[in-house]
């Protein structure tokens, strides 16, 4: 297939859209793993809850005749609610088992995932639901003779914004520096007077917000069904393995890479959609087993 | 934890055993409680048993004293969660509605029907097979109804034929491979829904008659048994009718895909004249939502063979007019409904708050055909029929359904019927687009003769 300029632009935009979605989930995952050493399988549940709560909030906003801005704020609101849930889960369920082996933590987060999935089924039912009004309201822009939904561009920009904010926070602020320190050496950080317990709760809550944001931002262009979030979770594992466990920069590069590979793959090799992603992952891991930006001490 | 080689103290053993017991008890209790919860949405729309005052095609059933009055247990296999639930819910609803219809009129030879279990197909073919075994062996079901997914249908059929020996009526699972490869001389297995070949051929005939200028054809189909089947058959049939068409792109998103946008872009880049899709249920809904803002429907003619499975969940705001859509053998809005169809439509809508789609009609034919077969068998044999007898009376029986009279073909247990294709149009009465005009393709034009594979039949044209 010959690639005209508009086609190339759309190809890139499609890749960036999927990358943004992956980054939102993967950044939360990698942050939690980097700081707390927990591989949070429940993240798929945060994504799902973010999506469903967003649907409820946005539907209420739409039904009550609120202006467009409120619709979009409800997406953010959904993510924050998931964050609060994350705080509660960490304090209530995870904290008691930090002393145990890692396999317990994995099992527990998996159990939390199953519970969250069932909560979704109980409160929102089993049939697909969605809020297409949000992306319909924004319309599409012309790219040559093709169209691209403006809502997708909004998601791409949001992804970049979150990446920027995360980088700035971790690199330039005191609290970010403390979090990075805790991820490198927990005992030393505690010895320096930092309340590591609260820090853990905070990081887990932040990770949950990011996972929930991934769900809430992408749901207007999709349909929410029970089990949503699992495919994205697995791909996020691939992203953080590729980028290096614990590295937010790695999550950024990894999600960019995988999003673009998927976009190109589907266009030219439509039947290899999933295979091509894991082929790239295998290739990278063969060359650099810790991932692109990973550290030796953070291997699983 | 305990290390190997360490001596285990009595306290350790008690702690572990006690913990495990408490864990099991809590788990079992929670599982039981959760299993009896129904979702708030279902609670809101479920109403009490349907009334049976309007005239229908049913006759009051005899209650012979020679027949045991034990309840007749039925097992239902359908999608209850996920994208497939958009279709699956109609099978479940119809099973409940028709059970109540039949029980209100005295049951089957006096025996009341009971839905012993509903299995969620989304657990996958292997798990459904296990559940089917349990249904037959433990719950003692005498009828298995349902199965939408072709993969599940292919996996289950051999087990039914060789091991379980219970009348099993598939409502969907429409891959031609079922009665052409995997189960070519079916005994216990029947299928009510017209199969992928009939639908694909109907679509190809429709296109060749109404769109003279089609040259470049693209397809986007779910990457599993049914999607592969329908695309292959549609293409072969269309090529026979219009030899100069060429395929410019094939997209194969996995079943249950969340993001179709790269596939949509690839289709756009290929610049076809016609795009064919056998996406169904929730997948089709997501696809339409994602293709609409990109302008795909404004530029290319679409043929959606399985639109009928998703129509109640589409919306005029994002589902355009002009789509060529297939809806198997059931479109309740046109032509005017006959008395049975009218009664079914009214009661379905008022009880479930949803408009029925073709999976409902297909489930109806299954249960109602089963009842008629048993009654006929009793009148001939003078006793309650065994499974093997019911099979013989199901073959060739005429079943009145909401879409008219349908029949189970004797040779391959395939349900026969017409195929409906129509063009979407926005009307004032419904939230979703209706199909107007409607084209009905009769069985003779779309059904391969018994014993001949669909592909061979097409190649012989």
XYZ file of C-alpha atoms in Angstrom, chain A residues 1-3 7 10 14 17-18 101 104 118 121-130 132 135-136 140 145-149 152 221-223 225-226 231-232 262-263 266-268 270-271 273-274, chain B residues 1 34 39-42 80-83 85-86 89 223 228 249-254 256-259 261-263 265-266 268-271 282 285-286 289-290 293-295 298-299 317-318 354:
94
model
C 0.000 0.000 0.000
C 1.391 3.355 -0.974
C 1.578 5.801 1.890
C -2.012 8.425 5.584
C -2.974 9.145 10.570
C -3.139 6.018 15.719
C -3.242 7.238 20.701
C -2.612 3.652 21.718
C 7.170 -13.143 50.309
C 1.811 -13.434 48.485
C -16.991 -8.602 40.100
C -20.433 -6.618 37.145
C -22.597 -6.063 40.213
C -22.945 -2.298 39.881
C -22.888 -1.775 36.145
C -24.323 -5.031 34.867
C -23.049 -7.389 32.229
C -24.011 -5.549 29.056
C -21.781 -3.094 27.232
C -22.141 0.583 28.147
C -20.520 3.705 26.785
C -19.994 8.253 22.859
C -16.173 12.219 21.374
C -19.114 13.067 19.114
C -13.097 15.444 13.665
C -8.815 13.679 2.508
C -8.998 11.734 5.767
C -10.623 12.583 9.075
C -9.246 12.141 12.564
C -11.357 12.429 15.727
C -8.221 11.091 20.131
C -14.151 6.095 22.132
C -14.739 2.494 23.240
C -17.390 0.363 24.880
C -17.680 -4.540 28.979
C -16.836 -6.787 31.943
C -5.785 -6.873 27.335
C -4.365 -3.456 28.175
C 1.124 -2.043 16.648
C -0.074 0.708 14.343
C -1.926 -3.719 11.741
C -1.604 -1.665 8.582
C 0.867 -3.976 6.869
C -3.075 -7.285 9.950
C -2.997 -10.828 11.216
C -1.386 -7.667 15.628
C -0.410 -9.287 18.927
C 6.511 -20.783 55.859
C -22.495 -13.588 45.023
C -27.606 -7.028 38.806
C -29.659 -3.892 39.501
C -30.335 -3.423 35.789
C -31.892 -6.871 35.441
C -24.004 -13.412 29.676
C -21.022 -11.091 29.967
C -18.753 -9.250 27.600
C -19.231 -8.147 24.022
C -23.736 -10.563 25.817
C -25.272 -8.030 23.453
C -28.962 -11.810 26.603
C -10.188 -13.446 13.489
C -12.946 -16.568 8.508
C -7.490 -5.333 1.958
C -8.329 -7.851 4.667
C -8.389 -6.733 8.277
C -8.466 -9.357 11.045
C -9.041 -7.834 14.456
C -9.233 -10.406 17.263
C -13.467 -8.777 21.423
C -11.101 -6.085 20.162
C -11.206 -2.767 21.951
C -9.420 -0.576 19.444
C -8.736 2.492 14.770
C -5.605 1.146 13.044
C -7.742 -1.355 11.122
C -7.161 3.534 8.910
C -5.799 0.605 6.924
C -9.344 3.802 4.475
C -5.930 3.679 2.878
C -6.955 0.799 0.628
C -9.767 2.869 -0.935
C -20.561 -5.632 21.004
C -21.104 -1.563 18.091
C -17.554 -0.529 19.054
C -18.578 4.052 17.035
C -14.920 4.252 16.057
C -16.006 10.035 13.335
C -13.348 9.037 10.819
C -15.905 9.363 8.055
C -19.506 8.500 4.234
C -16.834 7.303 1.836
C -26.521 9.749 16.511
C -23.582 7.574 15.504
C -35.311 -4.393 25.085
